[in-house]
Every structure is written in C-alpha cells, then in structure tokens.
Amino acid sequence: MFERFSSGYYLGELYVEPHDGDRAVIQQADHEHVNEQLYAAGTGLERLDAPLVMKLGAGHIPVGGDEGVPSGTLAVPRSIADEDLPATRNVLLADADRAENLLRWEGWEPSANA
C-alpha cells in the first residue's frame, strides 16, 4: 500500500473522497495493518489504533480507522476536501517518528487518548 519515499515519509496512492464525518478515516483493517507494519516497534503488545498521519496537499491530517470505508480509500471531512474530489491521489504517510512529533504538536498523547 505504501513504499518508502524519503527519510520521513512513505508514498501511496489512495482513492480520496469527501465524507460527512469530523475526521479523516481509512478502512479499519488497512489502518491496523499500516499501524502494525510501519508504526509498531516490535516490543510486545502495542497499540494499533494510534492515528496515522498523512499529508494530503499542503497539510498533515490524523487518520483513524472505520469499518465503513472501502479498502484503499481515504475519506476526508468535507471541510478540508477540495472540489476535485473524489479522485485517486498520491498520499504521503509520515513514518513513526515524524507522526509522533506531528501528533504531539496537535496535543495527542498516547496515554491520554487511549
């Protein structure tokens, strides 16, 4: 789904569509798979529900999982969707270190947001 792009990002192609929710989401199984493959440190029992951080256009967005979203699709709130959606787009996925830093800047703490 994603391949290494740079020292801080992976690159993937997703179908991006607007939705009525208040946060960006991908299919729950995809979310858990990406979390496990790219964010888990391999140190035993780890969270697989931490938000992924994707860069779409010029901005970073936290992305959760949702059973109602088709695999390979990123559903973004209408408030941040542009008029060209739905469309297939290149999406950058922040690696674990960059994602943690970006989420902390936004006030997300793993223990507080469990």
PDB file of N, CA and C in Angstrom:
ATOM      1  N   MET A   1       0.828  -1.191   0.000  1.00  0.00           N
ATOM      2  CA  MET A   1       0.000   0.000   0.000  1.00  0.00           C
ATOM      3  C   MET A   1       0.875   1.258   0.000  1.00  0.00           C
ATOM      4  N   PHE A   2       1.944   1.267   0.820  1.00  0.00           N
ATOM      5  CA  PHE A   2       2.862   2.404   0.892  1.00  0.00           C
ATOM      6  C   PHE A   2       4.289   1.904   0.734  1.00  0.00           C
ATOM      7  N   GLU A   3       5.124   2.713   0.101  1.00  0.00           N
ATOM      8  CA  GLU A   3       6.540   2.372  -0.025  1.00  0.00           C
ATOM      9  C   GLU A   3       7.376   3.572   0.401  1.00  0.00           C
ATOM     10  N   ARG A   4       8.585   3.302   0.857  1.00  0.00           N
ATOM     11  CA  ARG A   4       9.468   4.360   1.359  1.00  0.00           C
ATOM     12  C   ARG A   4       9.669   5.414   0.280  1.00  0.00           C
ATOM     13  N   PHE A   5       9.483   6.681   0.653  1.00  0.00           N
ATOM     14  CA  PHE A   5       9.616   7.803  -0.268  1.00  0.00           C
ATOM     15  C   PHE A   5      10.811   8.683   0.097  1.00  0.00           C
ATOM     16  N   SER A   6      10.971   8.940   1.402  1.00  0.00           N
ATOM     17  CA  SER A   6      12.069   9.786   1.883  1.00  0.00           C
ATOM     18  C   SER A   6      12.403   9.353   3.302  1.00  0.00           C
ATOM     19  N   SER A   7      13.270  10.101   3.960  1.00  0.00           N
ATOM     20  CA  SER A   7      13.656   9.732   5.322  1.00  0.00           C
ATOM     21  C   SER A   7      12.507   9.848   6.319  1.00  0.00           C
ATOM     22  N   GLY A   8      11.452  10.583   5.991  1.00  0.00           N
ATOM     23  CA  GLY A   8      10.355  10.759   6.932  1.00  0.00           C
ATOM     24  C   GLY A   8       8.992  10.337   6.430  1.00  0.00           C
ATOM     25  N   TYR A   9       8.909   9.877   5.171  1.00  0.00           N
ATOM     26  CA  TYR A   9       7.602   9.579   4.601  1.00  0.00           C
ATOM     27  C   TYR A   9       7.599   8.325   3.740  1.00  0.00           C
ATOM     28  N   TYR A  10       6.413   7.734   3.663  1.00  0.00           N
ATOM     29  CA  TYR A  10       6.108   6.676   2.715  1.00  0.00           C
ATOM     30  C   TYR A  10       5.118   7.267   1.713  1.00  0.00           C
ATOM     31  N   LEU A  11       5.112   6.754   0.494  1.00  0.00           N
ATOM     32  CA  LEU A  11       4.219   7.244  -0.547  1.00  0.00           C
ATOM     33  C   LEU A  11       3.250   6.140  -0.947  1.00  0.00           C
ATOM     34  N   GLY A  12       2.003   6.508  -1.095  1.00  0.00           N
ATOM     35  CA  GLY A  12       0.989   5.569  -1.551  1.00  0.00           C
ATOM     36  C   GLY A  12      -0.035   6.276  -2.404  1.00  0.00           C
ATOM     37  N   GLU A  13      -0.840   5.496  -3.073  1.00  0.00           N
ATOM     38  CA  GLU A  13      -1.910   6.044  -3.894  1.00  0.00           C
ATOM     39  C   GLU A  13      -3.230   5.556  -3.318  1.00  0.00           C
ATOM     40  N   LEU A  14      -4.116   6.478  -2.986  1.00  0.00           N
ATOM     41  CA  LEU A  14      -5.412   6.147  -2.415  1.00  0.00           C
ATOM     42  C   LEU A  14      -6.517   6.866  -3.177  1.00  0.00           C
ATOM     43  N   TYR A  15      -7.683   6.287  -3.159  1.00  0.00           N
ATOM     44  CA  TYR A  15      -8.869   6.963  -3.664  1.00  0.00           C
ATOM     45  C   TYR A  15      -9.322   7.879  -2.535  1.00  0.00           C
ATOM     46  N   VAL A  16      -9.365   9.163  -2.775  1.00  0.00           N
ATOM     47  CA  VAL A  16      -9.716  10.139  -1.737  1.00  0.00           C
ATOM     48  C   VAL A  16     -11.106  10.683  -2.047  1.00  0.00           C
ATOM     49  N   GLU A  17     -11.962  10.622  -1.035  1.00  0.00           N
ATOM     50  CA  GLU A  17     -13.330  11.111  -1.210  1.00  0.00           C
ATOM     51  C   GLU A  17     -13.775  11.892   0.016  1.00  0.00           C
ATOM     52  N   PRO A  18     -14.658  12.878  -0.188  1.00  0.00           N
ATOM     53  CA  PRO A  18     -15.196  13.604   0.971  1.00  0.00           C
ATOM     54  C   PRO A  18     -16.244  12.754   1.690  1.00  0.00           C
ATOM     55  N   HIS A  19     -16.387  13.009   2.991  1.00  0.00           N
ATOM     56  CA  HIS A  19     -17.456  12.358   3.748  1.00  0.00           C
ATOM     57  C   HIS A  19     -17.940  13.308   4.824  1.00  0.00           C
ATOM     58  N   ASP A  20     -19.023  12.941   5.472  1.00  0.00           N
ATOM     59  CA  ASP A  20     -19.664  13.834   6.437  1.00  0.00           C
ATOM     60  C   ASP A  20     -19.094  13.741   7.849  1.00  0.00           C
ATOM     61  N   GLY A  21     -18.095  12.894   8.066  1.00  0.00           N
ATOM     62  CA  GLY A  21     -17.502  12.753   9.393  1.00  0.00           C
ATOM     63  C   GLY A  21     -16.642  13.957   9.766  1.00  0.00           C
ATOM     64  N   ASP A  22     -16.195  13.957  11.021  1.00  0.00           N
ATOM     65  CA  ASP A  22     -15.384  15.074  11.508  1.00  0.00           C
ATOM     66  C   ASP A  22     -13.889  14.774  11.518  1.00  0.00           C
ATOM     67  N   ARG A  23     -13.503  13.572  11.028  1.00  0.00           N
ATOM     68  CA  ARG A  23     -12.077  13.234  10.960  1.00  0.00           C
ATOM     69  C   ARG A  23     -11.830  12.382   9.720  1.00  0.00           C
ATOM     70  N   ALA A  24     -10.586  12.355   9.303  1.00  0.00           N
ATOM     71  CA  ALA A  24     -10.205  11.532   8.150  1.00  0.00           C
ATOM     72  C   ALA A  24     -10.086  10.081   8.596  1.00  0.00           C
ATOM     73  N   VAL A  25     -10.520   9.161   7.729  1.00  0.00           N
ATOM     74  CA  VAL A  25     -10.505   7.737   8.062  1.00  0.00           C
ATOM     75  C   VAL A  25     -10.163   6.894   6.839  1.00  0.00           C
ATOM     76  N   ILE A  26      -9.573   5.722   7.113  1.00  0.00           N
ATOM     77  CA  ILE A  26      -9.389   4.675   6.116  1.00  0.00           C
ATOM     78  C   ILE A  26     -10.031   3.409   6.677  1.00  0.00           C
ATOM     79  N   GLN A  27     -10.106   2.379   5.869  1.00  0.00           N
ATOM     80  CA  GLN A  27     -10.719   1.121   6.301  1.00  0.00           C
ATOM     81  C   GLN A  27      -9.997   0.601   7.547  1.00  0.00           C
ATOM     82  N   GLN A  28     -10.736   0.125   8.523  1.00  0.00           N
ATOM     83  CA  GLN A  28     -10.175  -0.300   9.812  1.00  0.00           C
ATOM     84  C   GLN A  28      -9.059  -1.329   9.659  1.00  0.00           C
ATOM     85  N   ALA A  29      -9.257  -2.335   8.827  1.00  0.00           N
ATOM     86  CA  ALA A  29      -8.220  -3.363   8.643  1.00  0.00           C
ATOM     87  C   ALA A  29      -6.968  -2.765   8.009  1.00  0.00           C
ATOM     88  N   ASP A  30      -7.127  -1.849   7.042  1.00  0.00           N
ATOM     89  CA  ASP A  30      -5.975  -1.162   6.441  1.00  0.00           C
ATOM     90  C   ASP A  30      -5.240  -0.344   7.494  1.00  0.00           C
ATOM     91  N   HIS A  31      -6.001   0.347   8.336  1.00  0.00           N
ATOM     92  CA  HIS A  31      -5.419   1.181   9.393  1.00  0.00           C
ATOM     93  C   HIS A  31      -4.577   0.333  10.341  1.00  0.00           C
ATOM     94  N   GLU A  32      -5.123  -0.783  10.790  1.00  0.00           N
ATOM     95  CA  GLU A  32      -4.396  -1.655  11.707  1.00  0.00           C
ATOM     96  C   GLU A  32      -3.163  -2.255  11.039  1.00  0.00           C
ATOM     97  N   HIS A  33      -3.287  -2.646   9.768  1.00  0.00           N
ATOM     98  CA  HIS A  33      -2.157  -3.219   9.037  1.00  0.00           C
ATOM     99  C   HIS A  33      -1.022  -2.196   8.903  1.00  0.00           C
ATOM    100  N   VAL A  34      -1.336  -0.980   8.515  1.00  0.00           N
ATOM    101  CA  VAL A  34      -0.307   0.054   8.368  1.00  0.00           C
ATOM    102  C   VAL A  34       0.309   0.376   9.727  1.00  0.00           C
ATOM    103  N   ASN A  35      -0.513   0.480  10.766  1.00  0.00           N
ATOM    104  CA  ASN A  35      -0.002   0.725  12.110  1.00  0.00           C
ATOM    105  C   ASN A  35       0.999  -0.356  12.516  1.00  0.00           C
ATOM    106  N   GLU A  36       0.627  -1.603  12.283  1.00  0.00           N
ATOM    107  CA  GLU A  36       1.485  -2.723  12.660  1.00  0.00           C
ATOM    108  C   GLU A  36       2.780  -2.738  11.846  1.00  0.00           C
ATOM    109  N   GLN A  37       2.679  -2.531  10.544  1.00  0.00           N
ATOM    110  CA  GLN A  37       3.842  -2.607   9.663  1.00  0.00           C
ATOM    111  C   GLN A  37       4.787  -1.415   9.807  1.00  0.00           C
ATOM    112  N   LEU A  38       4.254  -0.219   9.986  1.00  0.00           N
ATOM    113  CA  LEU A  38       5.095   0.975   9.941  1.00  0.00           C
ATOM    114  C   LEU A  38       5.299   1.664  11.281  1.00  0.00           C
ATOM    115  N   TYR A  39       4.378   1.502  12.221  1.00  0.00           N
ATOM    116  CA  TYR A  39       4.466   2.251  13.475  1.00  0.00           C
ATOM    117  C   TYR A  39       4.853   1.399  14.678  1.00  0.00           C
ATOM    118  N   ALA A  40       4.579   0.105  14.642  1.00  0.00           N
ATOM    119  CA  ALA A  40       4.887  -0.748  15.792  1.00  0.00           C
ATOM    120  C   ALA A  40       6.398  -0.959  15.902  1.00  0.00           C
ATOM    121  N   ALA A  41       6.882  -0.947  17.123  1.00  0.00           N
ATOM    122  CA  ALA A  41       8.313  -1.098  17.363  1.00  0.00           C
ATOM    123  C   ALA A  41       8.729  -2.552  17.533  1.00  0.00           C
ATOM    124  N   GLY A  42       7.765  -3.456  17.636  1.00  0.00           N
ATOM    125  CA  GLY A  42       8.080  -4.870  17.797  1.00  0.00           C
ATOM    126  C   GLY A  42       8.505  -5.225  19.208  1.00  0.00           C
ATOM    127  N   THR A  43       7.983  -4.486  20.178  1.00  0.00           N
ATOM    128  CA  THR A  43       8.380  -4.707  21.574  1.00  0.00           C
ATOM    129  C   THR A  43       7.258  -5.334  22.400  1.00  0.00           C
ATOM    130  N   GLY A  44       6.492  -6.214  21.804  1.00  0.00           N
ATOM    131  CA  GLY A  44       5.414  -6.861  22.537  1.00  0.00           C
ATOM    132  C   GLY A  44       4.062  -6.284  22.166  1.00  0.00           C
ATOM    133  N   LEU A  45       3.150  -6.266  23.136  1.00  0.00           N
ATOM    134  CA  LEU A  45       1.808  -5.772  22.905  1.00  0.00           C
ATOM    135  C   LEU A  45       1.845  -4.272  22.653  1.00  0.00           C
ATOM    136  N   GLU A  46       1.366  -3.852  21.487  1.00  0.00           N
ATOM    137  CA  GLU A  46       1.399  -2.438  21.118  1.00  0.00           C
ATOM    138  C   GLU A  46       0.047  -2.001  20.585  1.00  0.00           C
ATOM    139  N   ARG A  47      -0.230  -0.717  20.703  1.00  0.00           N
ATOM    140  CA  ARG A  47      -1.461  -0.149  20.171  1.00  0.00           C
ATOM    141  C   ARG A  47      -1.450  -0.192  18.655  1.00  0.00           C
ATOM    142  N   LEU A  48      -2.569  -0.539  18.077  1.00  0.00           N
ATOM    143  CA  LEU A  48      -2.720  -0.490  16.627  1.00  0.00           C
ATOM    144  C   LEU A  48      -3.794   0.528  16.238  1.00  0.00           C
ATOM    145  N   ASP A  49      -4.242   1.342  17.214  1.00  0.00           N
ATOM    146  CA  ASP A  49      -5.293   2.318  16.932  1.00  0.00           C
ATOM    147  C   ASP A  49      -4.795   3.757  16.964  1.00  0.00           C
ATOM    148  N   ALA A  50      -3.487   3.958  17.124  1.00  0.00           N
ATOM    149  CA  ALA A  50      -2.957   5.320  17.100  1.00  0.00           C
ATOM    150  C   ALA A  50      -3.239   5.924  15.730  1.00  0.00           C
ATOM    151  N   PRO A  51      -3.532   7.220  15.676  1.00  0.00           N
ATOM    152  CA  PRO A  51      -3.797   7.820  14.367  1.00  0.00           C
ATOM    153  C   PRO A  51      -2.574   7.729  13.456  1.00  0.00           C
ATOM    154  N   LEU A  52      -2.826   7.450  12.196  1.00  0.00           N
ATOM    155  CA  LEU A  52      -1.790   7.579  11.183  1.00  0.00           C
ATOM    156  C   LEU A  52      -1.729   9.068  10.841  1.00  0.00           C
ATOM    157  N   VAL A  53      -0.609   9.535  10.339  1.00  0.00           N
ATOM    158  CA  VAL A  53      -0.521  10.925   9.912  1.00  0.00           C
ATOM    159  C   VAL A  53      -0.205  10.930   8.426  1.00  0.00           C
ATOM    160  N   MET A  54      -1.132  11.491   7.656  1.00  0.00           N
ATOM    161  CA  MET A  54      -0.962  11.559   6.209  1.00  0.00           C
ATOM    162  C   MET A  54      -0.872  13.017   5.773  1.00  0.00           C
ATOM    163  N   LYS A  55      -0.114  13.204   4.713  1.00  0.00           N
ATOM    164  CA  LYS A  55      -0.008  14.537   4.128  1.00  0.00           C
ATOM    165  C   LYS A  55      -0.738  14.493   2.796  1.00  0.00           C
ATOM    166  N   LEU A  56      -1.762  15.281   2.703  1.00  0.00           N
ATOM    167  CA  LEU A  56      -2.578  15.375   1.504  1.00  0.00           C
ATOM    168  C   LEU A  56      -2.547  16.831   1.081  1.00  0.00           C
ATOM    169  N   GLY A  57      -1.987  17.111  -0.068  1.00  0.00           N
ATOM    170  CA  GLY A  57      -1.811  18.504  -0.465  1.00  0.00           C
ATOM    171  C   GLY A  57      -0.757  19.136   0.424  1.00  0.00           C
ATOM    172  N   ALA A  58      -1.067  20.278   1.005  1.00  0.00           N
ATOM    173  CA  ALA A  58      -0.096  21.003   1.815  1.00  0.00           C
ATOM    174  C   ALA A  58      -0.219  20.724   3.310  1.00  0.00           C
ATOM    175  N   GLY A  59      -1.226  19.976   3.742  1.00  0.00           N
ATOM    176  CA  GLY A  59      -1.441  19.807   5.169  1.00  0.00           C
ATOM    177  C   GLY A  59      -1.354  18.375   5.655  1.00  0.00           C
ATOM    178  N   HIS A  60      -0.990  18.227   6.932  1.00  0.00           N
ATOM    179  CA  HIS A  60      -0.965  16.926   7.602  1.00  0.00           C
ATOM    180  C   HIS A  60      -2.306  16.717   8.300  1.00  0.00           C
ATOM    181  N   ILE A  61      -2.795  15.479   8.242  1.00  0.00           N
ATOM    182  CA  ILE A  61      -4.051  15.152   8.910  1.00  0.00           C
ATOM    183  C   ILE A  61      -3.920  13.833   9.657  1.00  0.00           C
ATOM    184  N   PRO A  62      -4.458  13.773  10.884  1.00  0.00           N
ATOM    185  CA  PRO A  62      -4.511  12.485  11.580  1.00  0.00           C
ATOM    186  C   PRO A  62      -5.607  11.635  10.957  1.00  0.00           C
ATOM    187  N   VAL A  63      -5.336  10.342  10.811  1.00  0.00           N
ATOM    188  CA  VAL A  63      -6.277   9.440  10.131  1.00  0.00           C
ATOM    189  C   VAL A  63      -6.577   8.257  11.035  1.00  0.00           C
ATOM    190  N   GLY A  64      -7.847   8.028  11.277  1.00  0.00           N
ATOM    191  CA  GLY A  64      -8.291   6.897  12.076  1.00  0.00           C
ATOM    192  C   GLY A  64      -8.801   5.776  11.199  1.00  0.00           C
ATOM    193  N   GLY A  65      -9.311   4.730  11.833  1.00  0.00           N
ATOM    194  CA  GLY A  65      -9.873   3.599  11.119  1.00  0.00           C
ATOM    195  C   GLY A  65     -11.382   3.569  11.237  1.00  0.00           C
ATOM    196  N   ASP A  66     -12.042   3.049  10.207  1.00  0.00           N
ATOM    197  CA  ASP A  66     -13.503   2.970  10.195  1.00  0.00           C
ATOM    198  C   ASP A  66     -13.910   1.781   9.334  1.00  0.00           C
ATOM    199  N   GLU A  67     -14.747   0.907   9.883  1.00  0.00           N
ATOM    200  CA  GLU A  67     -15.204  -0.284   9.159  1.00  0.00           C
ATOM    201  C   GLU A  67     -16.002   0.055   7.907  1.00  0.00           C
ATOM    202  N   GLY A  68     -16.627   1.231   7.857  1.00  0.00           N
ATOM    203  CA  GLY A  68     -17.492   1.576   6.748  1.00  0.00           C
ATOM    204  C   GLY A  68     -16.791   2.126   5.514  1.00  0.00           C
ATOM    205  N   VAL A  69     -15.476   2.260   5.566  1.00  0.00           N
ATOM    206  CA  VAL A  69     -14.728   2.820   4.443  1.00  0.00           C
ATOM    207  C   VAL A  69     -14.139   1.672   3.620  1.00  0.00           C
ATOM    208  N   PRO A  70     -14.296   1.705   2.300  1.00  0.00           N
ATOM    209  CA  PRO A  70     -13.723   0.637   1.470  1.00  0.00           C
ATOM    210  C   PRO A  70     -12.193   0.621   1.545  1.00  0.00           C
ATOM    211  N   SER A  71     -11.608  -0.540   1.388  1.00  0.00           N
ATOM    212  CA  SER A  71     -10.153  -0.672   1.379  1.00  0.00           C
ATOM    213  C   SER A  71      -9.567   0.184   0.259  1.00  0.00           C
ATOM    214  N   GLY A  72      -8.447   0.844   0.541  1.00  0.00           N
ATOM    215  CA  GLY A  72      -7.784   1.671  -0.450  1.00  0.00           C
ATOM    216  C   GLY A  72      -8.366   3.061  -0.597  1.00  0.00           C
ATOM    217  N   THR A  73      -9.258   3.435   0.325  1.00  0.00           N
ATOM    218  CA  THR A  73      -9.926   4.740   0.263  1.00  0.00           C
ATOM    219  C   THR A  73      -9.588   5.560   1.501  1.00  0.00           C
ATOM    220  N   LEU A  74      -9.323   6.842   1.287  1.00  0.00           N
ATOM    221  CA  LEU A  74      -9.167   7.818   2.366  1.00  0.00           C
ATOM    222  C   LEU A  74     -10.374   8.738   2.306  1.00  0.00           C
ATOM    223  N   ALA A  75     -11.186   8.715   3.346  1.00  0.00           N
ATOM    224  CA  ALA A  75     -12.357   9.591   3.426  1.00  0.00           C
ATOM    225  C   ALA A  75     -11.988  10.795   4.296  1.00  0.00           C
ATOM    226  N   VAL A  76     -12.112  11.988   3.733  1.00  0.00           N
ATOM    227  CA  VAL A  76     -11.745  13.208   4.445  1.00  0.00           C
ATOM    228  C   VAL A  76     -12.988  14.049   4.706  1.00  0.00           C
ATOM    229  N   PRO A  77     -13.009  14.781   5.829  1.00  0.00           N
ATOM    230  CA  PRO A  77     -14.157  15.649   6.101  1.00  0.00           C
ATOM    231  C   PRO A  77     -14.362  16.658   4.965  1.00  0.00           C
ATOM    232  N   ARG A  78     -15.605  16.939   4.670  1.00  0.00           N
ATOM    233  CA  ARG A  78     -15.925  17.893   3.606  1.00  0.00           C
ATOM    234  C   ARG A  78     -15.262  19.244   3.846  1.00  0.00           C
ATOM    235  N   SER A  79     -15.047  19.592   5.106  1.00  0.00           N
ATOM    236  CA  SER A  79     -14.447  20.897   5.424  1.00  0.00           C
ATOM    237  C   SER A  79     -13.017  21.038   4.916  1.00  0.00           C
ATOM    238  N   ILE A  80     -12.319  19.925   4.673  1.00  0.00           N
ATOM    239  CA  ILE A  80     -10.954  20.018   4.144  1.00  0.00           C
ATOM    240  C   ILE A  80     -10.828  19.442   2.739  1.00  0.00           C
ATOM    241  N   ALA A  81     -11.933  18.946   2.184  1.00  0.00           N
ATOM    242  CA  ALA A  81     -11.919  18.376   0.831  1.00  0.00           C
ATOM    243  C   ALA A  81     -11.953  19.499  -0.200  1.00  0.00           C
ATOM    244  N   ASP A  82     -11.201  19.306  -1.286  1.00  0.00           N
ATOM    245  CA  ASP A  82     -11.279  20.297  -2.359  1.00  0.00           C
ATOM    246  C   ASP A  82     -12.332  19.874  -3.380  1.00  0.00           C
ATOM    247  N   GLU A  83     -12.630  20.743  -4.312  1.00  0.00           N
ATOM    248  CA  GLU A  83     -13.712  20.480  -5.260  1.00  0.00           C
ATOM    249  C   GLU A  83     -13.376  19.407  -6.287  1.00  0.00           C
ATOM    250  N   ASP A  84     -12.113  18.980  -6.360  1.00  0.00           N
ATOM    251  CA  ASP A  84     -11.706  17.952  -7.320  1.00  0.00           C
ATOM    252  C   ASP A  84     -11.950  16.530  -6.820  1.00  0.00           C
ATOM    253  N   LEU A  85     -12.467  16.393  -5.621  1.00  0.00           N
ATOM    254  CA  LEU A  85     -12.701  15.060  -5.072  1.00  0.00           C
ATOM    255  C   LEU A  85     -14.106  14.590  -5.411  1.00  0.00           C
ATOM    256  N   PRO A  86     -14.312  13.301  -5.574  1.00  0.00           N
ATOM    257  CA  PRO A  86     -13.382  12.194  -5.341  1.00  0.00           C
ATOM    258  C   PRO A  86     -12.408  12.020  -6.505  1.00  0.00           C
ATOM    259  N   ALA A  87     -11.230  11.511  -6.157  1.00  0.00           N
ATOM    260  CA  ALA A  87     -10.181  11.263  -7.147  1.00  0.00           C
ATOM    261  C   ALA A  87      -9.094  10.399  -6.529  1.00  0.00           C
ATOM    262  N   THR A  88      -8.329   9.743  -7.377  1.00  0.00           N
ATOM    263  CA  THR A  88      -7.164   8.994  -6.919  1.00  0.00           C
ATOM    264  C   THR A  88      -6.033   9.991  -6.734  1.00  0.00           C
ATOM    265  N   ARG A  89      -5.371   9.918  -5.572  1.00  0.00           N
ATOM    266  CA  ARG A  89      -4.317  10.873  -5.244  1.00  0.00           C
ATOM    267  C   ARG A  89      -3.109  10.171  -4.643  1.00  0.00           C
ATOM    268  N   ASN A  90      -1.937  10.757  -4.866  1.00  0.00           N
ATOM    269  CA  ASN A  90      -0.749  10.340  -4.127  1.00  0.00           C
ATOM    270  C   ASN A  90      -0.858  10.918  -2.726  1.00  0.00           C
ATOM    271  N   VAL A  91      -0.571  10.093  -1.743  1.00  0.00           N
ATOM    272  CA  VAL A  91      -0.678  10.486  -0.344  1.00  0.00           C
ATOM    273  C   VAL A  91       0.625  10.130   0.343  1.00  0.00           C
ATOM    274  N   LEU A  92       1.153  11.051   1.134  1.00  0.00           N
ATOM    275  CA  LEU A  92       2.342  10.773   1.927  1.00  0.00           C
ATOM    276  C   LEU A  92       1.911  10.329   3.318  1.00  0.00           C
ATOM    277  N   LEU A  93       2.550   9.303   3.827  1.00  0.00           N
ATOM    278  CA  LEU A  93       2.300   8.784   5.167  1.00  0.00           C
ATOM    279  C   LEU A  93       3.557   9.010   5.984  1.00  0.00           C
ATOM    280  N   ALA A  94       3.428   9.765   7.070  1.00  0.00           N
ATOM    281  CA  ALA A  94       4.575  10.047   7.927  1.00  0.00           C
ATOM    282  C   ALA A  94       5.052   8.768   8.599  1.00  0.00           C
ATOM    283  N   ASP A  95       6.377   8.606   8.718  1.00  0.00           N
ATOM    284  CA  ASP A  95       6.898   7.446   9.434  1.00  0.00           C
ATOM    285  C   ASP A  95       6.615   7.610  10.927  1.00  0.00           C
ATOM    286  N   ALA A  96       6.941   6.619  11.717  1.00  0.00           N
ATOM    287  CA  ALA A  96       6.565   6.595  13.133  1.00  0.00           C
ATOM    288  C   ALA A  96       7.096   7.802  13.904  1.00  0.00           C
ATOM    289  N   ASP A  97       8.366   8.142  13.743  1.00  0.00           N
ATOM    290  CA  ASP A  97       8.936   9.265  14.492  1.00  0.00           C
ATOM    291  C   ASP A  97       8.300  10.586  14.101  1.00  0.00           C
ATOM    292  N   ARG A  98       8.166  10.819  12.800  1.00  0.00           N
ATOM    293  CA  ARG A  98       7.570  12.070  12.326  1.00  0.00           C
ATOM    294  C   ARG A  98       6.107  12.147  12.749  1.00  0.00           C
ATOM    295  N   ALA A  99       5.391  11.040  12.649  1.00  0.00           N
ATOM    296  CA  ALA A  99       3.980  11.025  13.038  1.00  0.00           C
ATOM    297  C   ALA A  99       3.823  11.358  14.517  1.00  0.00           C
ATOM    298  N   GLU A 100       4.653  10.769  15.355  1.00  0.00           N
ATOM    299  CA  GLU A 100       4.570  11.046  16.791  1.00  0.00           C
ATOM    300  C   GLU A 100       4.797  12.523  17.068  1.00  0.00           C
ATOM    301  N   ASN A 101       5.799  13.109  16.430  1.00  0.00           N
ATOM    302  CA  ASN A 101       6.065  14.538  16.627  1.00  0.00           C
ATOM    303  C   ASN A 101       4.899  15.397  16.156  1.00  0.00           C
ATOM    304  N   LEU A 102       4.369  15.100  14.986  1.00  0.00           N
ATOM    305  CA  LEU A 102       3.244  15.880  14.459  1.00  0.00           C
ATOM    306  C   LEU A 102       2.012  15.751  15.348  1.00  0.00           C
ATOM    307  N   LEU A 103       1.726  14.548  15.840  1.00  0.00           N
ATOM    308  CA  LEU A 103       0.578  14.351  16.712  1.00  0.00           C
ATOM    309  C   LEU A 103       0.763  15.072  18.047  1.00  0.00           C
ATOM    310  N   ARG A 104       1.967  15.042  18.583  1.00  0.00           N
ATOM    311  CA  ARG A 104       2.219  15.736  19.858  1.00  0.00           C
ATOM    312  C   ARG A 104       2.031  17.242  19.706  1.00  0.00           C
ATOM    313  N   TRP A 105       2.427  17.783  18.560  1.00  0.00           N
ATOM    314  CA  TRP A 105       2.201  19.221  18.312  1.00  0.00           C
ATOM    315  C   TRP A 105       0.725  19.552  18.351  1.00  0.00           C
ATOM    316  N   GLU A 106      -0.111  18.585  17.975  1.00  0.00           N
ATOM    317  CA  GLU A 106      -1.550  18.780  17.973  1.00  0.00           C
ATOM    318  C   GLU A 106      -2.179  18.413  19.327  1.00  0.00           C
ATOM    319  N   GLY A 107      -1.371  17.989  20.300  1.00  0.00           N
ATOM    320  CA  GLY A 107      -1.877  17.691  21.638  1.00  0.00           C
ATOM    321  C   GLY A 107      -2.258  16.252  21.871  1.00  0.00           C
ATOM    322  N   TRP A 108      -1.933  15.336  20.937  1.00  0.00           N
ATOM    323  CA  TRP A 108      -2.282  13.926  21.119  1.00  0.00           C
ATOM    324  C   TRP A 108      -1.216  13.253  21.962  1.00  0.00           C
ATOM    325  N   GLU A 109      -1.638  12.615  23.037  1.00  0.00           N
ATOM    326  CA  GLU A 109      -0.739  11.832  23.895  1.00  0.00           C
ATOM    327  C   GLU A 109      -1.272  10.410  23.954  1.00  0.00           C
ATOM    328  N   PRO A 110      -0.436   9.422  23.687  1.00  0.00           N
ATOM    329  CA  PRO A 110      -0.922   8.022  23.673  1.00  0.00           C
ATOM    330  C   PRO A 110      -1.669   7.621  24.931  1.00  0.00           C
ATOM    331  N   SER A 111      -1.192   7.989  26.095  1.00  0.00           N
ATOM    332  CA  SER A 111      -1.867   7.567  27.325  1.00  0.00           C
ATOM    333  C   SER A 111      -3.166   8.330  27.552  1.00  0.00           C
ATOM    334  N   ALA A 112      -3.236   9.570  27.115  1.00  0.00           N
ATOM    335  CA  ALA A 112      -4.423  10.381  27.326  1.00  0.00           C
ATOM    336  C   ALA A 112      -5.504  10.093  26.298  1.00  0.00           C
ATOM    337  N   ASN A 113      -5.124   9.591  25.127  1.00  0.00           N
ATOM    338  CA  ASN A 113      -6.086   9.392  24.065  1.00  0.00           C
ATOM    339  C   ASN A 113      -6.383   7.908  23.817  1.00  0.00           C
ATOM    340  N   ALA A 114      -6.094   7.065  24.786  1.00  0.00           N
ATOM    341  CA  ALA A 114      -6.334   5.628  24.648  1.00  0.00           C
ATOM    342  C   ALA A 114      -7.806   5.316  24.635  1.00  0.00           C
TER     343      ALA A 114
END
